[in-house]
Coordinates of C-alpha atoms and ligand atoms in Angstrom, one line a residue:
M391 CA 73.0 56.5 136.3
D392 CA 70.8 54.3 134.1
R393 CA 67.0 54.3 134.7
I394 CA 64.2 52.0 133.5
R395 CA 61.1 53.5 131.9
I396 CA 57.9 51.4 131.7
R397 CA 54.5 52.2 130.3
G398 CA 52.1 50.0 132.1
G399 CA 49.1 48.1 130.7
N400 CA 50.4 45.3 128.5
A401 CA 49.9 41.6 129.3
L402 CA 53.0 39.4 129.1
N403 CA 53.0 36.7 126.5
G404 CA 55.8 34.6 125.2
T405 CA 58.9 32.9 126.6
I406 CA 61.5 34.1 129.1
P407 CA 64.8 32.2 129.5
I408 CA 65.8 31.8 133.1
S409 CA 69.5 32.5 134.0
G410 CA 71.8 30.6 136.3
A411 CA 71.2 31.5 140.0
K412 CA 73.2 34.5 141.3
N413 CA 73.0 33.0 144.8
A414 CA 74.4 29.7 143.7
A415 CA 77.0 31.2 141.3
L416 CA 78.6 33.3 144.1
P417 CA 79.4 30.5 146.6
L418 CA 80.4 28.2 143.7
M419 CA 82.9 30.8 142.5
I420 CA 84.2 31.2 146.1
A421 CA 84.7 27.4 146.2
S422 CA 87.4 27.7 143.5
L423 CA 89.7 29.0 146.4
L424 CA 89.7 25.5 147.8
T425 CA 91.8 23.9 145.1
D426 CA 94.9 24.7 143.0
D427 CA 93.1 22.9 140.1
T428 CA 90.6 24.5 137.7
L429 CA 86.9 24.7 138.6
T430 CA 84.8 25.2 135.5
L431 CA 81.3 26.7 136.1
E432 CA 78.7 26.6 133.3
N433 CA 75.6 28.7 133.1
V434 CA 77.1 31.6 135.1
P435 CA 74.8 34.7 134.8
H436 CA 76.1 38.0 133.5
L437 CA 75.5 40.2 136.6
A438 CA 77.3 43.0 138.4
D439 CA 77.7 40.9 141.5
V440 CA 79.4 38.1 139.5
E441 CA 81.8 40.6 138.0
Q442 CA 82.5 42.2 141.4
L443 CA 83.3 38.7 142.9
I444 CA 85.6 38.0 140.0
R445 CA 87.6 41.1 141.0
I446 CA 87.6 40.1 144.7
L447 CA 88.8 36.6 143.9
G448 CA 91.4 38.0 141.7
N449 CA 92.8 39.8 144.7
H450 CA 93.4 36.4 146.3
G451 CA 95.1 35.0 143.2
V452 CA 92.2 33.4 141.3
D453 CA 92.7 33.6 137.5
Y454 CA 89.7 33.2 135.3
T455 CA 88.9 32.7 131.6
V456 CA 85.6 32.9 129.9
S457 CA 84.6 30.5 127.2
G458 CA 81.4 29.6 125.2
K459 CA 80.4 33.2 124.4
R460 CA 76.7 33.7 124.4
L461 CA 75.2 33.3 120.9
A462 CA 72.4 35.6 119.8
T463 CA 70.3 32.5 119.1
Q464 CA 70.8 31.1 122.5
P465 CA 70.0 33.9 124.9
A466 CA 69.5 31.6 127.8
S467 CA 72.8 29.9 127.8
G468 CA 75.0 31.5 130.4
R469 CA 78.7 31.8 130.3
T470 CA 81.2 29.1 131.1
I471 CA 84.0 30.4 133.3
H472 CA 87.1 28.6 134.4
F473 CA 88.5 29.6 137.8
T474 CA 92.0 28.6 138.9
A475 CA 93.5 29.5 142.2
R476 CA 97.0 27.9 141.6
T477 CA 98.5 29.9 144.5
I478 CA 96.7 32.0 147.1
V479 CA 98.6 35.2 146.9
D480 CA 96.8 37.1 149.6
T481 CA 94.6 35.9 152.5
T482 CA 93.2 39.3 153.3
A483 CA 89.9 40.4 152.0
P484 CA 89.9 44.2 152.3
Y485 CA 87.1 46.5 153.4
E486 CA 87.0 48.3 150.0
L487 CA 86.0 45.0 148.4
V488 CA 83.9 43.2 151.1
S489 CA 81.8 46.3 151.8
K490 CA 80.6 46.2 148.2
M491 CA 79.1 42.7 148.4
R492 CA 78.3 40.9 151.6
A493 CA 78.8 37.4 150.1
S494 CA 82.5 38.1 149.5
F495 CA 82.9 37.7 153.3
W496 CA 82.3 34.0 152.7
V497 CA 85.9 33.7 151.4
I498 CA 86.8 33.3 155.0
G499 CA 85.8 29.6 154.9
P500 CA 88.0 28.4 152.0
L501 CA 90.9 30.6 152.9
L502 CA 91.0 29.2 156.5
A503 CA 90.6 25.7 155.2
R504 CA 93.3 25.9 152.6
C505 CA 95.8 28.4 154.0
H506 CA 94.9 28.0 157.7
K507 CA 94.5 31.7 158.1
A508 CA 92.3 34.6 156.8
R509 CA 91.9 38.3 157.5
V510 CA 88.5 39.4 156.2
S511 CA 86.8 42.7 156.7
L512 CA 83.5 42.7 158.5
P513 CA 80.9 43.4 155.9
G514 CA 79.0 46.0 157.9
G515 CA 75.2 46.6 157.8
C516 CA 73.3 46.9 154.6
A517 CA 70.0 48.2 153.4
I518 CA 67.9 45.2 154.5
G519 CA 69.1 44.9 158.1
T520 CA 72.0 44.6 160.4
R521 CA 73.1 41.2 159.1
P522 CA 75.7 40.1 161.8
V523 CA 78.4 37.4 161.3
D524 CA 78.2 35.7 164.8
L525 CA 77.1 32.4 163.3
F526 CA 80.2 32.3 161.0
I527 CA 82.5 33.0 163.9
D528 CA 80.9 30.4 166.2
G529 CA 80.8 27.8 163.5
L530 CA 84.5 28.2 162.5
R531 CA 85.5 28.3 166.1
A532 CA 83.8 24.9 166.5
L533 CA 86.2 23.7 163.8
G534 CA 89.2 24.9 165.8
A535 CA 89.8 28.3 164.4
E536 CA 91.0 31.0 166.7
I537 CA 89.2 34.2 165.8
D538 CA 89.8 37.8 166.9
I539 CA 88.3 41.1 165.7
D540 CA 90.9 43.7 164.9
A541 CA 90.2 47.1 163.4
G542 CA 87.1 46.1 161.6
Y543 CA 88.6 42.8 160.4
I544 CA 88.0 39.2 161.5
V545 CA 91.4 37.6 162.0
A546 CA 91.1 33.8 161.9
E547 CA 93.8 31.2 162.3
A548 CA 93.8 27.4 162.5
K549 CA 97.4 26.4 163.2
G550 CA 97.7 22.8 161.9
G551 CA 94.4 23.1 160.0
L552 CA 90.7 22.9 160.9
V553 CA 89.4 19.9 162.8
G554 CA 85.9 18.3 162.2
N555 CA 83.3 18.7 165.0
R556 CA 79.6 18.8 165.6
Y557 CA 78.0 22.2 165.4
T558 CA 74.3 23.2 165.7
F559 CA 73.3 26.6 164.3
P560 CA 71.1 28.5 166.7
K561 CA 69.5 30.1 163.7
V562 CA 69.3 29.1 160.0
S563 CA 71.8 31.0 157.9
V564 CA 72.4 30.4 154.2
G565 CA 75.8 32.1 154.1
A566 CA 77.1 30.5 157.3
T567 CA 76.0 27.0 156.0
H568 CA 77.9 27.6 152.7
V569 CA 81.0 28.6 154.7
M570 CA 80.9 25.6 157.0
L571 CA 80.5 23.3 154.0
M572 CA 83.6 24.7 152.4
A573 CA 85.6 24.8 155.6
A574 CA 84.7 21.3 156.8
S575 CA 85.5 19.8 153.4
L576 CA 89.2 20.3 154.1
A577 CA 89.1 19.8 157.9
R578 CA 90.5 16.7 159.6
G579 CA 87.8 14.1 160.4
E580 CA 84.0 14.4 160.5
T581 CA 81.9 17.5 160.8
V582 CA 78.1 17.3 161.5
I583 CA 76.2 20.5 161.0
E584 CA 72.7 20.6 162.6
N585 CA 70.0 23.2 161.7
A586 CA 71.7 23.8 158.4
A587 CA 70.1 25.9 155.7
R588 CA 68.2 23.7 153.2
E589 CA 68.1 26.1 150.2
P590 CA 68.6 24.6 146.8
E591 CA 71.8 26.7 146.5
I592 CA 73.3 24.8 149.4
V593 CA 72.5 21.5 147.6
D594 CA 74.2 23.0 144.5
L595 CA 77.3 23.9 146.4
A596 CA 77.5 20.5 148.0
R597 CA 77.1 18.8 144.6
C598 CA 79.9 20.8 143.2
L599 CA 82.2 20.2 146.2
N600 CA 81.5 16.5 146.0
A601 CA 82.4 16.6 142.3
M602 CA 85.7 18.2 143.5
G603 CA 86.3 15.2 145.8
A604 CA 84.6 16.3 149.0
R605 CA 82.5 13.8 151.0
I606 CA 79.3 15.6 151.9
E607 CA 76.0 13.9 152.7
G608 CA 72.6 15.3 153.7
A609 CA 72.7 18.7 151.9
G610 CA 69.1 19.8 151.5
T611 CA 68.2 18.5 154.9
S612 CA 68.9 20.1 158.3
T613 CA 71.7 17.7 159.1
I614 CA 74.7 17.7 156.9
T615 CA 77.7 15.4 157.5
I616 CA 81.1 16.1 156.0
Q617 CA 84.1 13.7 156.0
G618 CA 87.1 16.0 155.6
V619 CA 89.5 15.2 152.8
E620 CA 93.2 16.1 152.3
A621 CA 92.8 18.0 149.1
L622 CA 90.1 18.9 146.5
S623 CA 90.5 18.8 142.8
G624 CA 89.0 20.7 139.9
A625 CA 85.5 19.9 138.5
R626 CA 83.0 21.0 136.0
H627 CA 79.6 22.1 137.3
R628 CA 76.5 23.7 135.9
V629 CA 74.9 26.5 138.1
L630 CA 71.3 25.7 138.9
P631 CA 68.5 27.9 137.6
D632 CA 67.7 31.1 139.4
R633 CA 64.5 30.4 141.5
I634 CA 64.2 34.0 142.5
E635 CA 64.3 35.2 138.9
T636 CA 61.8 32.5 138.1
G637 CA 59.5 33.6 140.9
T638 CA 59.8 37.2 139.9
Y639 CA 58.7 36.7 136.3
A640 CA 56.0 34.3 137.5
M641 CA 54.7 37.2 139.7
A642 CA 55.0 39.6 136.9
V643 CA 52.8 37.4 134.7
A644 CA 50.3 37.0 137.6
M645 CA 50.2 40.8 137.8
T646 CA 49.8 41.7 134.1
G647 CA 47.8 38.6 133.0
G648 CA 49.0 36.7 130.0
D649 CA 50.7 33.4 129.3
V650 CA 54.5 33.0 129.6
T651 CA 56.8 30.0 129.5
L652 CA 59.7 30.3 131.8
E653 CA 62.4 28.2 130.2
G654 CA 65.3 26.3 131.8
T655 CA 63.9 26.4 135.3
R656 CA 62.2 24.0 137.7
T657 CA 59.0 24.3 139.8
D658 CA 60.4 22.2 142.7
L659 CA 62.8 25.1 143.4
L660 CA 60.0 27.3 144.7
Q661 CA 57.0 25.3 145.6
T662 CA 55.8 27.5 148.4
A663 CA 55.9 30.6 146.3
L664 CA 54.1 28.9 143.4
T665 CA 51.4 27.6 145.8
A666 CA 50.9 31.2 146.9
L667 CA 50.7 32.4 143.3
G668 CA 48.2 29.6 142.5
D669 CA 46.1 30.8 145.5
A670 CA 46.3 34.3 144.1
G671 CA 44.8 33.1 140.8
A672 CA 47.7 32.2 138.5
E673 CA 47.8 28.8 136.8
I674 CA 51.2 27.1 136.8
T675 CA 52.1 24.0 135.0
D676 CA 55.3 22.1 134.5
T677 CA 56.6 22.0 130.9
P678 CA 59.4 19.7 129.6
N679 CA 62.0 22.4 130.1
G680 CA 60.5 24.7 132.7
M681 CA 57.1 26.0 133.6
R682 CA 54.1 27.9 132.2
V683 CA 52.5 30.7 134.1
Y684 CA 49.1 31.9 133.0
R685 CA 46.4 34.2 134.2
N686 CA 43.5 35.3 132.1
G687 CA 40.3 37.2 133.0
N688 CA 39.9 36.6 136.7
G689 CA 41.2 39.0 139.3
I690 CA 44.0 38.6 141.8
R691 CA 42.9 37.0 145.0
P692 CA 44.5 38.3 148.3
V693 CA 46.9 35.7 149.9
D694 CA 48.7 36.0 153.2
V695 CA 52.4 35.0 153.2
V696 CA 55.1 34.7 155.9
T697 CA 58.7 34.5 154.8
D698 CA 60.8 31.6 156.1
P699 CA 64.0 29.7 155.3
F700 CA 63.6 27.2 152.5
P701 CA 61.2 25.4 151.9
G702 CA 59.2 28.4 153.2
F703 CA 58.2 31.4 151.3
P704 CA 61.5 33.1 150.3
T705 CA 62.3 36.6 151.6
D706 CA 63.9 37.3 148.2
L707 CA 60.3 37.2 146.7
Q708 CA 58.6 39.1 149.4
A709 CA 58.8 42.5 147.7
Q710 CA 57.6 41.1 144.4
F711 CA 54.6 39.4 146.0
M712 CA 53.7 42.6 147.8
A713 CA 53.7 44.4 144.5
L714 CA 51.2 41.7 143.2
M715 CA 49.0 42.1 146.3
T716 CA 48.7 45.8 145.7
R717 CA 46.2 44.9 143.0
A718 CA 44.4 42.1 144.8
D719 CA 40.6 42.1 145.4
G720 CA 40.9 42.4 149.1
V721 CA 43.4 42.6 152.0
A722 CA 46.6 40.5 152.2
H723 CA 49.1 40.3 155.1
I724 CA 52.8 39.9 154.4
T725 CA 55.1 39.0 157.3
E726 CA 58.9 39.3 157.0
T727 CA 60.7 37.1 159.5
I728 CA 64.2 36.9 158.0
F729 CA 65.4 40.5 157.8
E730 CA 64.2 43.2 160.1
N731 CA 64.2 46.0 157.6
R732 CA 63.1 44.6 154.3
F733 CA 60.2 46.9 153.6
M734 CA 61.8 49.8 151.8
H735 CA 59.7 49.1 148.8
V736 CA 56.5 50.0 150.8
Q737 CA 57.0 53.8 150.5
E738 CA 57.8 53.5 146.8
L739 CA 54.8 51.3 146.0
A740 CA 52.7 53.9 147.9
R741 CA 54.0 56.5 145.4
L742 CA 52.3 54.4 142.7
G743 CA 49.0 54.4 144.6
A744 CA 49.4 51.3 146.7
K745 CA 47.6 51.2 150.1
I746 CA 50.0 49.5 152.5
S747 CA 50.4 50.0 156.3
L748 CA 53.2 48.5 158.4
S749 CA 53.0 47.2 161.9
G750 CA 56.3 45.7 163.0
Q751 CA 57.2 42.8 160.8
M752 CA 53.9 42.7 159.1
A753 CA 52.6 44.7 156.1
R754 CA 48.8 45.0 155.5
V755 CA 48.2 45.4 151.8
E756 CA 44.8 46.6 150.7
G757 CA 44.4 45.9 147.0
V758 CA 43.4 48.9 144.9
P759 CA 41.8 48.8 141.4
R760 CA 44.5 50.9 139.8
L761 CA 48.1 52.1 140.2
V762 CA 49.4 55.2 138.5
G763 CA 52.9 55.6 137.2
A764 CA 55.5 57.8 138.9
P765 CA 59.3 58.1 139.3
V766 CA 60.4 55.7 142.0
M767 CA 63.7 54.3 143.4
A768 CA 64.7 51.5 145.6
T769 CA 67.7 50.7 147.8
D770 CA 68.0 46.9 147.2
L771 CA 67.7 44.5 144.4
R772 CA 64.4 42.7 145.1
A773 CA 62.7 46.0 146.1
S774 CA 63.7 47.5 142.8
V775 CA 62.2 44.7 140.8
S776 CA 59.0 44.9 142.8
L777 CA 58.7 48.4 141.5
V778 CA 59.1 47.1 137.9
I779 CA 56.3 44.6 138.5
A780 CA 54.0 47.4 139.8
G781 CA 55.1 49.6 136.9
L782 CA 53.9 46.9 134.4
V783 CA 50.3 47.6 135.4
A784 CA 50.5 51.2 136.5
E785 CA 48.7 53.6 134.2
G786 CA 51.1 55.9 132.3
E787 CA 54.8 56.1 132.9
T788 CA 56.9 54.7 135.7
V789 CA 60.6 55.4 135.9
V790 CA 62.7 53.2 138.2
N791 CA 65.9 55.0 139.2
R792 CA 69.1 53.4 140.5
V793 CA 69.0 50.6 138.1
Y794 CA 72.4 49.4 139.3
H795 CA 70.5 47.5 142.0
L796 CA 68.7 45.5 139.3
D797 CA 71.9 44.9 137.4
R798 CA 73.3 43.1 140.5
G799 CA 70.8 40.3 140.2
F800 CA 68.7 40.4 137.0
E801 CA 70.3 39.5 133.7
R802 CA 68.9 41.6 130.8
L803 CA 65.6 42.3 132.6
E804 CA 64.3 44.9 130.1
E805 CA 65.1 42.6 127.2
K806 CA 63.3 39.6 128.7
L807 CA 60.2 41.5 129.6
G808 CA 60.2 43.5 126.4
A809 CA 60.3 40.3 124.3
C810 CA 57.0 39.3 126.0
G811 CA 55.2 42.5 125.1
A812 CA 56.1 44.9 128.0
E813 CA 56.8 48.5 127.0
I814 CA 60.0 48.9 128.9
E815 CA 63.3 50.5 128.1
R816 CA 66.6 51.4 129.7
I817 CA 67.6 55.1 129.6
S818 CA 71.3 55.5 129.9
G819 CA 73.1 58.2 131.8
Ligands
EPZ924 C1 71.4 34.8 151.6 O1 72.0 35.8 152.3 C2 71.1 35.4 150.2 N1 72.3 35.9 149.6 C3 70.1 36.5 150.4 O2 69.7 37.0 149.1 C4 68.8 35.9 151.0 O3 67.9 37.0 151.3 C5 69.2 35.3 152.4 O4 70.2 34.3 152.1 C6 68.0 34.6 153.0 O5 67.5 33.6 152.1 C7 73.1 35.1 148.9 O6 72.9 33.9 148.8 C8 74.3 35.8 148.2 P1 71.3 34.4 156.0 P2 72.7 35.5 153.7 O7 72.7 34.3 156.6 O8 73.4 34.2 153.6 C9 70.9 36.4 160.3 C10 69.4 38.7 147.5 O9 68.5 39.6 147.3 N2 72.3 36.1 160.6 O10 70.6 33.2 155.7 O11 73.5 36.7 154.1 C11 70.7 37.4 159.3 O12 70.9 38.7 159.8 C12 70.0 38.4 148.8 O13 69.8 38.0 146.5 C13 72.8 36.2 161.9 O14 72.1 36.6 162.8 O15 71.4 35.4 154.7 C14 69.3 37.1 158.8 O16 68.4 37.7 159.7 C15 69.8 39.4 149.8 N3 74.1 36.0 162.1 C16 69.2 35.6 158.9 O17 70.3 35.2 159.8 C17 75.0 35.5 161.1 O18 76.2 35.3 161.4 C18 69.3 34.9 157.6 O19 70.5 35.4 156.9 C19 74.5 35.3 159.8 C20 73.1 35.6 159.6

C-alpha cells in the first residue's frame, strides 16, 4: 500500500492547477444512463472514484472512450471522456460494486426513469456515519415508483414510467437531489422539489441535463421545477472546478504561509470557507483565472465554524480546517452538523501533538505552537488530507498511510504540493 512522506516546514509558493470536481463528475457520469446518445464530459479528474464508477457504469452497458490525453505542458486540463449507454444491458447494481462507492447507488434514478425498473444494492454504512437512503426512497415513491427492500437490495419499479409530483425533502440531501433531478427529467409532467440541495454540483448537473434536452429551472435555489420530457439526447459538458480541492489547498497555504495561485477555479464556489480563512488571517483575492491565497508573517487566528449544507461551511472541508486550527493562536470550536461520525482525524491529529477535545458534535481545538511529525493514517478521504496539511508544518517526518483514500479524491496531490516547495513524496508498496 502506498504511503506519503512529508518533511514539514516549507512555505508553499507557486501555482496549483485545480482539477474538475469529483462530486460533480460522478453524477454527471451517471446521467449518461439517461440517453442512448453520447454524453461527452470535459475536465474529468483522474481519480480512483472516477475509474470505479466507469466500471460500475460498464456493468449497466455504458461504453466509454477517452480523448484529449493530458499533455505534460497542460497539467490542469482534465480528460475528455465520451459515455454512451446505447442499450441498458442490466438494471441491477450489485453489492460488490455499490459497496465500494456510495455515489453508485445514484444509478437508481436514471435506471428507473429510462427502464422503469432498477435493483440496486443498499450502500451500507461508511466511515463517516450511517448514511441512510430513506430520502431517495420517499422521493422516488412520490414520482410513482413502487419500492421494496429485498435481501439487501432496493427493488424499484414504475410500470408505465415515472409521473411528476411535488416533493419536499424533510432534510437537505445532495445525493437525493441529484437522483430526483435525473428521475424527474424523464417523468411525465411537472415535478417540483422543495428543500433541494443548493450545492454548485447540483447546478452543474442541471446545466448538463438541460444541455441534454431536460427542462429544469431553479437549480441552485431550494425549489427546483422540472418539466419532464420524452427523451434526452447527448451533449458536451465541462465539469466545474473542484471547490473542495480548492479549499484544501487554500487551507494548506494558510497553514504553511506563502503565496499560491489556484488556477482554473472560482471563489464564488466556496465563499463561506474563504471568509473563515480570511478571518483566520489568510488573504484571498480573485485572479483572472482563479484565486490567490497568501499569508505572510502573522499568526493563524482561531475561528469557529459550523458545517452546513451549501452555502454554509462544507463538511468536506471540516477536517482540513481543523488541521489549520491546531496551530491557531487560541481556541477554535468546530461543529459538524451533517455527518454524525466525521471526526476520525481527531485522534490522528493528536498523534502529531494537536490538542483537541470532543463533546458530541463539537470539537474544541486549542492551538499549539508546534506539531511534531509521526506516522498517521485515516479512514476517509478528507480526513487523510487534513493529516497532509498538518504534516506540512509538523517538525520532522510525517508518514500518511492508506494513501488510497487520498487517491479517491485528490489528483496528483504530491506533485501539486511538491511543485510549490513542499517536501513530499509517495512511497510505493
Ligand atoms: C455528498 O454526499 C458528497 N458526495 C459528500 O462528499 C458530502 O460530504 C455530502 O454530499 C454533504 O455535502 C458526493 O457528492 C459524491 P447527503 P451525499 O445525502 O449525497 C443524510 C466526499 O468526501 N441522509 O447530502 O451522500 C446523510 O446521512 C464526500 O467527497 C439521510 O438521512 O450526502 C447526511 O447526514 C463524502 N437520508 C445528510 O443527509 C438519505 O436518504 C447529508 O447527506 C440521504 C442522506
